[in-house]
mmCIF file of C-alpha atoms in Angstrom:
data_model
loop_
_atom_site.group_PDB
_atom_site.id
_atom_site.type_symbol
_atom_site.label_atom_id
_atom_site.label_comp_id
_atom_site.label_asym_id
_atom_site.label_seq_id
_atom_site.Cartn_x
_atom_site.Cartn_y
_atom_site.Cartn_z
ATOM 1 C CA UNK L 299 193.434 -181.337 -113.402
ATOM 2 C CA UNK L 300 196.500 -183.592 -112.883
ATOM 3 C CA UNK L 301 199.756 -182.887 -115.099
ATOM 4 C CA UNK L 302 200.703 -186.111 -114.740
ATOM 5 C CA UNK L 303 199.788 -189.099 -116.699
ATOM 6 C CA UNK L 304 198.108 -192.172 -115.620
ATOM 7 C CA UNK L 305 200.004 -195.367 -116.633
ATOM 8 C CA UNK L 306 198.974 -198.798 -116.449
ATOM 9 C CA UNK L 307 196.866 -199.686 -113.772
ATOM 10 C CA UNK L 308 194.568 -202.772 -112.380
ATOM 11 C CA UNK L 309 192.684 -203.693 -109.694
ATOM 12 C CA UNK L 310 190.858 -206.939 -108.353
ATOM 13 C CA UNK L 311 190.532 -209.341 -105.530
ATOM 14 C CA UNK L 312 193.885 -211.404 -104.920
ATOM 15 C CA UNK L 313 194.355 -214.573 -103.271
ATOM 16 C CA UNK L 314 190.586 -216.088 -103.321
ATOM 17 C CA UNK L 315 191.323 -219.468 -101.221
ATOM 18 C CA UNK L 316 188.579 -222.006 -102.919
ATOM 19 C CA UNK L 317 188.373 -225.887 -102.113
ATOM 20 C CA UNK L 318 186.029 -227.545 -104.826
ATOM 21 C CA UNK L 319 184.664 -231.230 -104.266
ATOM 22 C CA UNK L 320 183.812 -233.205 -107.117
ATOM 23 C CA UNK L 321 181.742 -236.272 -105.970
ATOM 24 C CA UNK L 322 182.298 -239.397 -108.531
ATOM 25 C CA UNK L 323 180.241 -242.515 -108.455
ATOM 26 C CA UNK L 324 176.972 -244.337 -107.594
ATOM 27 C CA UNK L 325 176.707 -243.161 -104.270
ATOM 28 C CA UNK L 326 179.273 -239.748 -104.975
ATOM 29 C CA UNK L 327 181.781 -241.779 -102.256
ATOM 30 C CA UNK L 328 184.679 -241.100 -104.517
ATOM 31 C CA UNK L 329 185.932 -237.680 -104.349
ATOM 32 C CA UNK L 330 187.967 -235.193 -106.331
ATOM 33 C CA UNK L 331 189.805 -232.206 -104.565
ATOM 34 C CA UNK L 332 191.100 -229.367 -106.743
ATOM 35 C CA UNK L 333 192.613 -226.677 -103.922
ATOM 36 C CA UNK L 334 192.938 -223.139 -105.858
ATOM 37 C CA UNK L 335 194.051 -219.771 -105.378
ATOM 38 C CA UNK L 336 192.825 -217.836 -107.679
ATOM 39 C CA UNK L 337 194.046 -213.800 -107.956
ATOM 40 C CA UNK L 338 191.827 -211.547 -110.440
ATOM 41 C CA UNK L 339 193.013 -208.521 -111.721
ATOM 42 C CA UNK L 340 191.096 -206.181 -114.114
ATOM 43 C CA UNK L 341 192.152 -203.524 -116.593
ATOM 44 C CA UNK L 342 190.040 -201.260 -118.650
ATOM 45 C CA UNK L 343 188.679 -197.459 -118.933
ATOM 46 C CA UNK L 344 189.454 -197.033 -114.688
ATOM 47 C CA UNK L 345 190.633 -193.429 -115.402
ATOM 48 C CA UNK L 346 188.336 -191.401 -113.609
ATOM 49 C CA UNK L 347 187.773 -193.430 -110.380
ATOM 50 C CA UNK L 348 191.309 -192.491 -110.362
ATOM 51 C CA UNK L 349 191.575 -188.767 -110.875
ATOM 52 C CA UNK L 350 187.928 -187.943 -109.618
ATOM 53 C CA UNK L 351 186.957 -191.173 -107.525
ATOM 54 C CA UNK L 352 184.129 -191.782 -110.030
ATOM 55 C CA UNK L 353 182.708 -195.493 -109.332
ATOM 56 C CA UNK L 354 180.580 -195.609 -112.278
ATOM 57 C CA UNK L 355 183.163 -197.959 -114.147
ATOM 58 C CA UNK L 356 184.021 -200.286 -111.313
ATOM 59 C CA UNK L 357 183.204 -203.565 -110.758
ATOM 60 C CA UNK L 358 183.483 -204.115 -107.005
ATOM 61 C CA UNK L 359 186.398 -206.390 -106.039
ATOM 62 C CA UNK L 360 183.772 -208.187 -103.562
ATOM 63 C CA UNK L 361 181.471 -209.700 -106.992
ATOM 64 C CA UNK L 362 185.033 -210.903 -108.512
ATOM 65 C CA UNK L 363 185.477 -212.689 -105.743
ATOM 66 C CA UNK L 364 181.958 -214.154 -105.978
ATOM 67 C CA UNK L 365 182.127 -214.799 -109.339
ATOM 68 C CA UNK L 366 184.809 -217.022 -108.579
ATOM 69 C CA UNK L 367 183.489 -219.065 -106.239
ATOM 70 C CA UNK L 368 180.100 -219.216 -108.092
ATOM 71 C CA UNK L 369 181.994 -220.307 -111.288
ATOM 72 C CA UNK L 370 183.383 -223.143 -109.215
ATOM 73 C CA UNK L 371 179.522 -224.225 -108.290
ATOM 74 C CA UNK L 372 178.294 -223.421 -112.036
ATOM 75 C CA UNK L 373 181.078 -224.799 -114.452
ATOM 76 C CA UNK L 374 183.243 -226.867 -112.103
ATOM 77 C CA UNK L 375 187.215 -227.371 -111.795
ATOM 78 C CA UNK L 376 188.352 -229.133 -114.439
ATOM 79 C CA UNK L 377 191.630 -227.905 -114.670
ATOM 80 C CA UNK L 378 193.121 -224.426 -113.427
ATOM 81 C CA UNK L 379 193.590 -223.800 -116.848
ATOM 82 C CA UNK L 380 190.109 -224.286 -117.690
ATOM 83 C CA UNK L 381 188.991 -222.310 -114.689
ATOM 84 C CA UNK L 382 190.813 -219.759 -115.492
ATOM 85 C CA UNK L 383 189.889 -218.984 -119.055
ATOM 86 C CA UNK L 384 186.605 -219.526 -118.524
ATOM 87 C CA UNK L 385 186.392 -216.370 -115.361
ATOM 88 C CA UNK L 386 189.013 -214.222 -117.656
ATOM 89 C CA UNK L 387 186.667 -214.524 -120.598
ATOM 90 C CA UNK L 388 183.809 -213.759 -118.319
ATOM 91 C CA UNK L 389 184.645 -210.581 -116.664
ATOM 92 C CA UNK L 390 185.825 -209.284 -120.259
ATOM 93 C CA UNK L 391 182.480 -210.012 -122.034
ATOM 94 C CA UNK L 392 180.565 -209.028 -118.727
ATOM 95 C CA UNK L 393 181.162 -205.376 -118.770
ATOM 96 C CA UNK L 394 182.442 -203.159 -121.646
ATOM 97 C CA UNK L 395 184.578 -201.117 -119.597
ATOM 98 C CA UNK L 396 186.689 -203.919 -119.004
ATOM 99 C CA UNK L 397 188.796 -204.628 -121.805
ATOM 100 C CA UNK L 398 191.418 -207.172 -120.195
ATOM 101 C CA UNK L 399 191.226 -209.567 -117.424
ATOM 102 C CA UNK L 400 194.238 -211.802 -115.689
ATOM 103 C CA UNK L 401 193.923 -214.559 -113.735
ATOM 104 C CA UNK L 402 196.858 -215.958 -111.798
ATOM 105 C CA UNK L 403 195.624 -219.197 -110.086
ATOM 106 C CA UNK L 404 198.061 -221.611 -107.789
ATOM 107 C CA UNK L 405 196.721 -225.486 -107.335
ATOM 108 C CA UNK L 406 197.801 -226.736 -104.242
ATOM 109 C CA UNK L 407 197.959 -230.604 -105.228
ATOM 110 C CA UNK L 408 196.445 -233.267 -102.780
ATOM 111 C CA UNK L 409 197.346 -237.301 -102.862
ATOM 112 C CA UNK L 410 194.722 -239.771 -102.391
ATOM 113 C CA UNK L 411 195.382 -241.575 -98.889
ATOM 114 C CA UNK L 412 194.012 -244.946 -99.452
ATOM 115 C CA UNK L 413 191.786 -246.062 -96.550
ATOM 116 C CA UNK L 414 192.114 -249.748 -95.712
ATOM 117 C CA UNK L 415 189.399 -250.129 -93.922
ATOM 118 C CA UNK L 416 186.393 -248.400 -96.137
ATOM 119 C CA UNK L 417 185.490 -248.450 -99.514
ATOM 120 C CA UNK L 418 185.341 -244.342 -99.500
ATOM 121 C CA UNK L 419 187.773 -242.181 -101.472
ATOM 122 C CA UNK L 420 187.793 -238.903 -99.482
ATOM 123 C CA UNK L 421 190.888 -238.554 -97.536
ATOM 124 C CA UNK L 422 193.864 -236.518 -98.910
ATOM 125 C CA UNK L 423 197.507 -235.847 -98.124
ATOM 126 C CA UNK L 424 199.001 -232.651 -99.460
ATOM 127 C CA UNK L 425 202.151 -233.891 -101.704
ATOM 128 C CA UNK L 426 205.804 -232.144 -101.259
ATOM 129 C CA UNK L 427 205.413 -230.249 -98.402
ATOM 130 C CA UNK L 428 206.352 -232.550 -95.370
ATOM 131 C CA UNK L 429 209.642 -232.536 -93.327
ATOM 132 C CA UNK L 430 211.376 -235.208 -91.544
ATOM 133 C CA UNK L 431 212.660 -234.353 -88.028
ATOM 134 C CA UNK L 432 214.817 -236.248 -85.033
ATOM 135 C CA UNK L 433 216.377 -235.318 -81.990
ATOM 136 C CA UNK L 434 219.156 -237.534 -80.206
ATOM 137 C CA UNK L 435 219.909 -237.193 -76.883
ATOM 138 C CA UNK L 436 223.231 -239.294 -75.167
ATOM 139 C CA UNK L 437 224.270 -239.269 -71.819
ATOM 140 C CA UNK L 438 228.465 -240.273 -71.652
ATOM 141 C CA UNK L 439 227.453 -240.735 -67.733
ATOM 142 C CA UNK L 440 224.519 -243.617 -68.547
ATOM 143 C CA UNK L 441 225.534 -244.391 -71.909
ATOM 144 C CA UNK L 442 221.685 -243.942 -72.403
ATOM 145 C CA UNK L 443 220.533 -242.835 -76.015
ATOM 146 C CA UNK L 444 216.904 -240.944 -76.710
ATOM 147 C CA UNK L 445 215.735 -241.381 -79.455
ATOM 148 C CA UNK L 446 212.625 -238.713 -80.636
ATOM 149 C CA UNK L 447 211.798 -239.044 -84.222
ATOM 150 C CA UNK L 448 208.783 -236.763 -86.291
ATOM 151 C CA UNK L 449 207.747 -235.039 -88.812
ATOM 152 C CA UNK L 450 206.002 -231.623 -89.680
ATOM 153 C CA UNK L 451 204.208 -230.182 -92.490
ATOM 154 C CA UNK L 452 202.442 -233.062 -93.315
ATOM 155 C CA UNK L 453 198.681 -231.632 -94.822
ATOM 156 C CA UNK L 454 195.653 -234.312 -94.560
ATOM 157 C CA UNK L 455 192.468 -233.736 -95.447
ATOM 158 C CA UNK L 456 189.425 -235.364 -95.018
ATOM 159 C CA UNK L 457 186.571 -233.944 -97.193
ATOM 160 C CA UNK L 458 183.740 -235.964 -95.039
ATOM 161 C CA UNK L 459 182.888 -238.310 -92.362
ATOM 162 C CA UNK L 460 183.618 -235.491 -89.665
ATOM 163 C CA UNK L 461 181.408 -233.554 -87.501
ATOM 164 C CA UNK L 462 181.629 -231.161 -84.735
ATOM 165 C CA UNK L 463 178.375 -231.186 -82.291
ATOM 166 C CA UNK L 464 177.009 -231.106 -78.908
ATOM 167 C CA UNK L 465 179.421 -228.447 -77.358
ATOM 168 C CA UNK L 466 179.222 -225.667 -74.801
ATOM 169 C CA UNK L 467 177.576 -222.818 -76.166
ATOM 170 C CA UNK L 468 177.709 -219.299 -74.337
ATOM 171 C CA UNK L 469 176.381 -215.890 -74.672
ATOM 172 C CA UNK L 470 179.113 -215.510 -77.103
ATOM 173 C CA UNK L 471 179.131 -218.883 -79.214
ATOM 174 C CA UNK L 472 178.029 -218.409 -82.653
ATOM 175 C CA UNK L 473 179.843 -221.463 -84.015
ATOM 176 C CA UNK L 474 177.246 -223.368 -86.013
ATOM 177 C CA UNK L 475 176.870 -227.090 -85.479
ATOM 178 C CA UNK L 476 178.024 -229.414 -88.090
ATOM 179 C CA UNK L 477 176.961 -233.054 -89.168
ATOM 180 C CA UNK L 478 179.488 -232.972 -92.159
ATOM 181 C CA UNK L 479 182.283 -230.893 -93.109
ATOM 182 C CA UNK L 480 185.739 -230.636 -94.155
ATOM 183 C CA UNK L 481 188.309 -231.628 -91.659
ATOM 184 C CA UNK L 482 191.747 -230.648 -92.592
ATOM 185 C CA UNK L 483 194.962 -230.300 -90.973
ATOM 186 C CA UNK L 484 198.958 -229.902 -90.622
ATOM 187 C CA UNK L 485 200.257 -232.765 -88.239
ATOM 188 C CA UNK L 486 203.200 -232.068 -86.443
ATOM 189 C CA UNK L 487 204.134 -235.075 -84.672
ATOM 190 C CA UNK L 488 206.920 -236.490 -82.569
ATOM 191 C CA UNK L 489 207.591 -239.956 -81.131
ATOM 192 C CA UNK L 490 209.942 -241.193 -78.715
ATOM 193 C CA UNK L 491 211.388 -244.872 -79.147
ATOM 194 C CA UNK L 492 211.856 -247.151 -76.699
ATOM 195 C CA UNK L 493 215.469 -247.714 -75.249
ATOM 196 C CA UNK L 494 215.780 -251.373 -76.645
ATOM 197 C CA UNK L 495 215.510 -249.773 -79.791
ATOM 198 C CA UNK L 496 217.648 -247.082 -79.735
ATOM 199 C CA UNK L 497 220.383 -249.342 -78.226
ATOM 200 C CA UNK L 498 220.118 -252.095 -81.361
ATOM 201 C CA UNK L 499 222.623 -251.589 -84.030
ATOM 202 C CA UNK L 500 220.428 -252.993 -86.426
ATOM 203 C CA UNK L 501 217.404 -251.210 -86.605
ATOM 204 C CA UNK L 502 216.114 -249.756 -89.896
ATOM 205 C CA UNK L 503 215.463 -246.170 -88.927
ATOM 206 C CA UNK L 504 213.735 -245.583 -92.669
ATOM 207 C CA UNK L 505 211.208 -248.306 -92.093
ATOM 208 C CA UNK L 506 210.811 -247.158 -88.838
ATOM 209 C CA UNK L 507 209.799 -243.582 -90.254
ATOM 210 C CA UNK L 508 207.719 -245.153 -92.881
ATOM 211 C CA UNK L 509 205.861 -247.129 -90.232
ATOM 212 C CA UNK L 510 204.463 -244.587 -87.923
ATOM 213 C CA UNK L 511 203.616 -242.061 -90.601
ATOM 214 C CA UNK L 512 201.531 -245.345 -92.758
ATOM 215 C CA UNK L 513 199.688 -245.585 -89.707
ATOM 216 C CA UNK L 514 199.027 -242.086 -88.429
ATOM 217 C CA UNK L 515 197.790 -241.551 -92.109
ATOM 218 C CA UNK L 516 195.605 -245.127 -91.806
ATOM 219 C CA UNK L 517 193.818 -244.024 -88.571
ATOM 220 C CA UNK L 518 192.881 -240.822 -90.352
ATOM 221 C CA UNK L 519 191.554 -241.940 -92.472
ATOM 222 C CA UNK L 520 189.501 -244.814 -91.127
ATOM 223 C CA UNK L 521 188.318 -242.425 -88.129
ATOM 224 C CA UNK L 522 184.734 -241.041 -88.827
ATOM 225 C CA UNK L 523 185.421 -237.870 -86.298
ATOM 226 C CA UNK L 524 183.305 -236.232 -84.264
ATOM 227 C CA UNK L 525 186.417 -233.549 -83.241
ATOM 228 C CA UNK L 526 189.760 -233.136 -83.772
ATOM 229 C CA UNK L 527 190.726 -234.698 -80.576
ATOM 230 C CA UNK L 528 189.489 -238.026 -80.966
ATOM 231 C CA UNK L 529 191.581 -237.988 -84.320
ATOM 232 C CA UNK L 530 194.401 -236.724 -82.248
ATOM 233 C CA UNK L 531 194.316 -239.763 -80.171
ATOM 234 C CA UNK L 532 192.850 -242.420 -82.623
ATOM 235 C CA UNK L 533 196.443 -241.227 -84.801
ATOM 236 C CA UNK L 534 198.584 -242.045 -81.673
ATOM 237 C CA UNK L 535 197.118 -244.802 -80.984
ATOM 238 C CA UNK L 536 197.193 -246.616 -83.917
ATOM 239 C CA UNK L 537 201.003 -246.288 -83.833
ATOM 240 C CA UNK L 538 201.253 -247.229 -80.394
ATOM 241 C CA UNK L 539 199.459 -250.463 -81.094
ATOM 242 C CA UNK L 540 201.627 -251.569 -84.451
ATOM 243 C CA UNK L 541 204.929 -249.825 -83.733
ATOM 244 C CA UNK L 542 206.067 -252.126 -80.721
ATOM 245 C CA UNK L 543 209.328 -249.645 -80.817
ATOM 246 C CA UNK L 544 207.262 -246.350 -79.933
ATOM 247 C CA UNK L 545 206.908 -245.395 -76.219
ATOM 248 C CA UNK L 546 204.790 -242.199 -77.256
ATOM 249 C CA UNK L 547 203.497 -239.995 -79.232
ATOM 250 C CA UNK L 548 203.073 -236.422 -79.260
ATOM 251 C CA UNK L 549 201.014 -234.051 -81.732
ATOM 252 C CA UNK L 550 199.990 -231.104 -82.735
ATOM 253 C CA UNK L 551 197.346 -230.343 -85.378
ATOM 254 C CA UNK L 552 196.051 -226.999 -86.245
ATOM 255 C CA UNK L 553 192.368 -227.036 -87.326
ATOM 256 C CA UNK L 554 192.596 -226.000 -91.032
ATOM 257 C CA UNK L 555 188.753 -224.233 -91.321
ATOM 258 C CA UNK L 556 186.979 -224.713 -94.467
ATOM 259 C CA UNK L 557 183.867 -222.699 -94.067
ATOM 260 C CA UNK L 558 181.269 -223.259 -96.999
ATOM 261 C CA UNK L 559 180.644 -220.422 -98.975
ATOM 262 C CA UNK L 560 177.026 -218.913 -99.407
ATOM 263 C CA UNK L 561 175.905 -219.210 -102.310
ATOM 264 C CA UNK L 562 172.213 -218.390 -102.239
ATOM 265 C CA UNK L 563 172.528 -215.134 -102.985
ATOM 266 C CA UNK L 564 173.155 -216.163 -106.271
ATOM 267 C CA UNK L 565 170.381 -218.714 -106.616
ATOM 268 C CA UNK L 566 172.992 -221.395 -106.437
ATOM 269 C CA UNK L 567 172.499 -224.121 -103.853
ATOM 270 C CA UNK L 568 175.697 -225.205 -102.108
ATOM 271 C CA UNK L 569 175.657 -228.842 -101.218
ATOM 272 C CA UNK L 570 179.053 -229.242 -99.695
ATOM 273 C CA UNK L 571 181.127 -228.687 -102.547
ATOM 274 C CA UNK L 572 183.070 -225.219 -102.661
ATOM 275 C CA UNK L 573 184.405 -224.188 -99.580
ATOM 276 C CA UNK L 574 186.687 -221.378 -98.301
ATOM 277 C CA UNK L 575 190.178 -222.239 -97.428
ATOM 278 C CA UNK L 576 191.238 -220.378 -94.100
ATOM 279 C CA UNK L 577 194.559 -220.135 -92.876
ATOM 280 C CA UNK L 578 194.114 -217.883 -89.733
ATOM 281 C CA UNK L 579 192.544 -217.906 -86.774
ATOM 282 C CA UNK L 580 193.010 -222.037 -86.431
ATOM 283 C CA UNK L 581 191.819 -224.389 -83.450
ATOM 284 C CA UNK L 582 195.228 -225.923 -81.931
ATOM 285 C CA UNK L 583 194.911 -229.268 -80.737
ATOM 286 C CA UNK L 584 197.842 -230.793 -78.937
ATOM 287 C CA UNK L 585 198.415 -233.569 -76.858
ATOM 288 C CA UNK L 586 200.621 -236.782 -75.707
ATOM 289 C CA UNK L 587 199.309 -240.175 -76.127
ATOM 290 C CA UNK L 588 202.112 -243.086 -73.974
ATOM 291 C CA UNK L 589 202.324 -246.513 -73.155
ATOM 292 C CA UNK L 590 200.771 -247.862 -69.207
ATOM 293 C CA UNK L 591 203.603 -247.537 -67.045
ATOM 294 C CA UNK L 592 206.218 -245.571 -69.488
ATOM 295 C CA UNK L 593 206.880 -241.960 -68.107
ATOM 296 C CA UNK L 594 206.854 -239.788 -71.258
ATOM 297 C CA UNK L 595 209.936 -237.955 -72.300
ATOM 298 C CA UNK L 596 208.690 -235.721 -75.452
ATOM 299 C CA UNK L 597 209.093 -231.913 -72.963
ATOM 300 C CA UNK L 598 205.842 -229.431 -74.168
ATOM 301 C CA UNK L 599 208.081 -226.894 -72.971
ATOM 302 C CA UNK L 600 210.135 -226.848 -76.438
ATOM 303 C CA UNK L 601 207.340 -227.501 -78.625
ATOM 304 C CA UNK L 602 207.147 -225.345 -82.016
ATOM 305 C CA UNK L 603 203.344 -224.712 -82.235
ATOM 306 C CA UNK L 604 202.040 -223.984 -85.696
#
């Protein structure tokens, strides 16, 4: 037997990644997003799977992690607050051997992207997280400015109107084929202006920032996708046909997974609303979209993947 004392000790499942979708009206076309990441830890009579290795008293990490995503199915996310009460009070009252729970949940907060072109309400941008970037290049020789303007960290999500379909499938392809699912992702983008406007003293840089991100975020979320790469190009496209001053664009967009949870096992039917939030492995989608007759400028060489 031990000479040493036990002191305060815990154990659960941290970090449980869980999208919810809420659909709102007639036709469930409006949609709310509450992005969670919810950590459970348990405390209670855990001495002897400690000093002996006695399961008897534990509740497998694995069902605390279903219970949360069940819970999300079951009572909904009406606040993280809410959410969490209601799964502390639960494990508590579930078992007797567990006489305190804590739940430490973090909301990742999404903005709704207003999509001109369709009475829908399902595309998202992730709020506070995006960075402005430019790179100026000047030549004392030429006299020649190059102007290449972005941004990075910009989350958008899409909780429908995308599938995935019809591709190669191998001996090894296990990929399922999807008519509608989540499509999410981190845009990384450059542009490279045109020299007339790099050489006008005048020109509202701001605006011109404003601009190209409006309608990146417009053609996402008027595209109904069938794969990240006609996004891609639908994106740099739109700018490239309203921003007279952009030559090209470049981008890169990581495929942010959302796989949808089972839920069956529980007798709970999943209907596209709680998901899994994955951050690795990701699809990487890059690629350069210019103007007829402009040579593009933007190098792949120095690009900062994901």
């Amino acid at each position: 037997m031990s000479k040493h004392v036990l002191a305060q000790n815990q154990y659960g499942k941290a970090e449980n990644r869980i999208v919810k979708i809420t659909r709102k009206g007639n036709e469930g076309t409006w949609h709310d997003i509450r992005d969670l990441n919810v950590s459970v830890a348990l405390r209670g009579e855990f001495r002897d799977v400690h000093l002996t290795g006695d399961n008897a008293n534990v509740l497998p990490t694995d069902t605390t992690k279903n219970t949360v995503y069940a819970f999300a199915k079951e009572h909904g996310v009406e606040s993280p607050e809410a959410f969490g009460i209601a799964l502390a009070r639960h494990f508590v009252h579930s078992q007797p051997v567990i006489h305190e729970t804590q739940i430490r949940i973090e909301e990742y907060p999404w903005e709704r992207l207003p999509a001109p072109t369709r009475r829908e309400q399902h595309s998202f941008v992730r709020s506070g997280q995006e960075v402005r970037t430019t790179q100026i290049t000047y030549s004392g020789d030429t006299g020649q400015l190059q102007i290449v303007s972005g941004l990075k960290d910009l989350t958008v999500m899409n909780s429908t109107d995308s599938e995935f379909h019809g591709f190669i499938k191998d001996k090894y392809t296990t990929l399922q084929e999807a008519y509608d699912r989540i499509l999410a992702t981190k845009v990384t983008a450059r542009w490279a202006y045109a020299a007339s406007a790099a050489s006008e003293a005048d020109t509202d840089w701001d605006q011109m920032y404003k601009d190209v991100r409006r309608r990146m975020l417009e053609a996402f979320a008027d595209t109904y996708s069938y794969s990240l790469q006609q996004t891609l190009h639908a994106m740099a496209d739109r700018v490239l046909d309203h921003v007279p001053a952009v030559n090209e664009v470049r981008l890169n967009l990581p495929n942010k997974h959302h796989f949808l949870v089972d839920l069956e096992p529980f007798g709970l039917k999943n209907d596209n609303e709680v998901y899994f939030a994955a951050d690795r492995m990701y699809g990487l989608i890059e690629g350069t979209v210019h103007r007829d007759g402009v040579a593009p400028v933007i190098a792949t060489s120095d690009w900062v993947t994901a």
